[in-house]
Coordinates of C-alpha atoms in Angstrom, one line a residue:
M219 CA 0.0 0.1 -0.3
K220 CA 1.2 3.5 -0.8
A221 CA 1.9 5.8 1.6
L222 CA -0.9 8.8 1.5
P223 CA 0.4 12.6 1.3
K224 CA -0.3 14.6 4.2
K225 CA -0.3 17.9 5.2
D226 CA -0.3 20.2 8.5
F227 CA -3.8 20.3 9.9
P228 CA -4.7 22.4 13.5
V229 CA -4.3 20.2 16.6
E230 CA -7.5 21.8 17.8
Q231 CA -9.2 20.1 15.0
A232 CA -7.8 16.5 15.5
R233 CA -11.3 15.2 17.1
R234 CA -12.8 15.3 13.7
F235 CA -10.8 12.5 13.1
L236 CA -10.3 10.5 16.8
E237 CA -14.1 11.0 17.9
P238 CA -14.7 7.4 19.4
G239 CA -17.9 6.3 19.4
P240 CA -21.8 7.3 18.8
I241 CA -22.8 10.6 19.9
V242 CA -25.2 9.5 23.2
L243 CA -27.6 11.1 25.4
V244 CA -27.0 10.8 29.1
S245 CA -29.4 11.0 31.4
T246 CA -29.0 12.0 35.1
A247 CA -31.3 12.6 38.3
W248 CA -30.7 13.5 41.5
R249 CA -32.7 15.4 44.6
G250 CA -36.0 15.4 42.3
Q251 CA -34.1 16.8 39.2
R252 CA -33.3 15.5 35.9
N253 CA -31.8 16.1 33.1
L254 CA -30.7 14.5 29.8
M255 CA -27.4 16.0 27.9
T256 CA -26.0 15.5 24.2
M257 CA -22.3 13.8 24.4
G258 CA -19.5 12.7 22.1
W259 CA -16.9 12.7 24.7
H260 CA -16.7 9.5 26.1
M261 CA -14.7 5.9 25.9
V262 CA -15.0 2.3 27.0
M263 CA -12.3 1.7 29.7
G264 CA -12.6 -2.2 30.6
F265 CA -14.8 -5.0 29.9
S266 CA -15.2 -6.9 33.5
P267 CA -15.9 -5.0 35.0
S268 CA -17.5 -3.2 32.0
L269 CA -16.3 0.5 32.6
V270 CA -17.1 3.6 30.5
A271 CA -15.5 7.4 31.0
T272 CA -17.2 10.3 30.4
Y273 CA -16.2 14.0 30.1
L274 CA -19.0 16.1 32.0
W275 CA -17.8 19.8 32.0
D276 CA -18.4 21.0 35.7
A277 CA -20.2 24.2 33.9
N278 CA -23.1 21.6 32.8
H279 CA -26.0 21.2 35.0
S280 CA -25.4 17.4 34.5
H281 CA -22.0 17.3 36.2
A282 CA -23.8 18.6 39.4
L283 CA -26.4 15.7 39.2
A284 CA -24.1 12.9 38.0
R285 CA -21.7 14.1 41.0
G286 CA -24.2 14.2 43.7
S287 CA -26.0 11.0 42.8
G288 CA -23.0 9.1 41.4
E289 CA -25.4 7.5 39.0
C290 CA -26.5 8.2 35.0
V291 CA -27.9 6.2 32.2
I292 CA -26.0 6.0 28.8
N293 CA -28.4 6.1 25.9
V294 CA -27.5 5.5 22.5
P295 CA -29.7 6.8 20.2
G296 CA -29.7 6.2 16.2
V297 CA -30.1 8.6 13.2
E298 CA -33.5 9.1 13.2
L299 CA -33.3 11.0 16.6
L300 CA -30.5 13.4 14.9
D301 CA -32.2 16.9 14.8
T302 CA -33.5 15.8 18.6
V303 CA -29.9 15.1 19.8
V304 CA -28.7 18.2 18.4
D305 CA -31.2 20.5 19.9
I306 CA -31.0 18.5 23.2
G307 CA -27.5 19.6 23.3
N308 CA -28.4 23.4 22.3
C309 CA -30.6 24.2 25.6
S310 CA -29.6 23.8 29.3
G311 CA -31.6 21.6 31.5
R312 CA -31.7 24.3 34.1
E313 CA -34.2 25.9 31.9
V314 CA -36.3 23.3 30.3
D315 CA -37.3 19.4 31.0
K316 CA -35.6 18.2 28.1
F317 CA -38.1 14.9 28.3
A318 CA -40.9 16.8 28.1
R319 CA -39.7 19.7 25.6
F320 CA -38.7 17.0 23.2
G321 CA -41.4 14.5 23.8
L322 CA -39.0 11.6 25.0
D323 CA -40.1 8.9 27.1
A324 CA -38.4 9.0 30.7
L325 CA -38.5 5.1 31.9
P326 CA -37.4 3.7 35.1
A327 CA -34.2 1.9 35.3
R328 CA -33.6 -0.7 37.2
E329 CA -30.5 -0.5 39.0
V330 CA -30.3 3.6 39.4
G331 CA -32.3 6.5 39.8
A332 CA -31.6 8.0 36.2
P333 CA -34.3 7.5 33.6
L334 CA -34.0 5.3 30.3
V335 CA -34.5 7.5 27.2
G336 CA -37.6 5.4 25.7
Q337 CA -36.7 5.9 22.1
C338 CA -33.0 4.9 22.5
H339 CA -31.8 1.9 20.9
S340 CA -29.5 1.1 23.9
C341 CA -29.2 2.2 27.6
F342 CA -26.8 1.7 29.8
E343 CA -27.2 2.2 33.9
C344 CA -24.0 3.3 35.2
R345 CA -22.9 3.6 38.9
L346 CA -19.7 5.8 39.6
Y347 CA -16.8 3.2 39.7
D348 CA -13.9 5.9 39.9
D349 CA -14.1 9.7 40.8
S350 CA -10.2 10.4 41.2
Q351 CA -10.2 12.3 37.6
V352 CA -13.3 14.1 38.5
A353 CA -12.0 17.2 40.0
A354 CA -8.9 17.6 38.0
S355 CA -10.0 16.5 34.3
N356 CA -14.1 16.3 34.6
L357 CA -13.9 12.5 33.9
F358 CA -16.1 10.0 35.5
I359 CA -15.5 6.4 35.3
W360 CA -18.6 4.7 35.2
E361 CA -19.4 0.8 35.7
I362 CA -22.1 -0.4 33.7
V363 CA -24.6 -2.1 36.2
H364 CA -27.4 -3.1 33.9
A365 CA -27.8 -3.0 30.1
H366 CA -30.8 -2.6 27.7
V367 CA -30.7 -3.3 24.0
A368 CA -33.3 -3.7 21.5
P369 CA -33.3 -6.6 19.4
R370 CA -34.3 -4.9 16.4
P371 CA -32.6 -3.2 14.0
K372 CA -29.3 -5.7 15.3
L373 CA -27.1 -2.9 13.9
P374 CA -28.9 0.6 14.8
R375 CA -27.2 3.6 12.5
T376 CA -25.6 5.1 15.3
V377 CA -24.4 9.0 14.7
H378 CA -21.0 10.0 15.1
Y379 CA -19.9 13.7 15.6
R380 CA -17.3 15.0 13.3
G381 CA -17.0 19.0 14.8
D382 CA -18.0 21.4 13.7
G383 CA -21.9 20.8 13.3
Q384 CA -21.1 17.6 11.3
F385 CA -22.1 14.0 11.8
M386 CA -21.4 10.7 10.4
V387 CA -23.8 7.8 10.0
A388 CA -22.6 4.5 11.2
G389 CA -22.5 2.3 7.7
A390 CA -22.2 -1.2 6.9
E391 CA -20.5 -3.5 8.6
V392 CA -17.2 -5.3 7.6
S393 CA -16.3 -8.4 9.4
R394 CA -12.8 -9.7 9.8
R395 CA -13.6 -12.4 12.2
R396 CA -11.1 -15.1 10.7
R397 CA -8.0 -12.6 11.3
F398 CA -9.4 -11.3 14.4
K399 CA -7.4 -12.4 17.9
P400 CA -9.4 -12.0 20.5
D401 CA -8.4 -9.4 23.5
M402 CA -6.0 -7.8 21.2
L403 CA -8.1 -4.8 19.9

């Protein structure tokens, strides 16, 4: 394979190529308040226990609710919710109940106080596993304690943020099972 020619690129835009996964909706609840926020900054950190890290800016309403409760639900929407996902990110939960404003079903979770988003394909109930990075970098490390996944579609068309208001939609799956070595990726 031939090397691709490259040119300098602004480092502050590197995330356009590195965003790790789908846009998610993080729901939180604490002391009679609930919120829903749009998030692109998250990463898988472990399999057993199942750990996920999220960046929650300390100026966001969700930060205070997550910090207070030590719980959240990470909800994975499909492309059909893209406009709603953007609109959720454009308003503050301090001023509006986002579930009501956007007509989303807040369903009870089994293990945590934060609600599931009924319209999302997958919902992962989380408890705070490690808060050692919260004060320094707003990084919450969660353990997924219960998972809810719709059987259909098997492969949801998730949305991935590319920066500057641009999104990519998950496409066709490509298999390399015969070449793959378990636990190496």
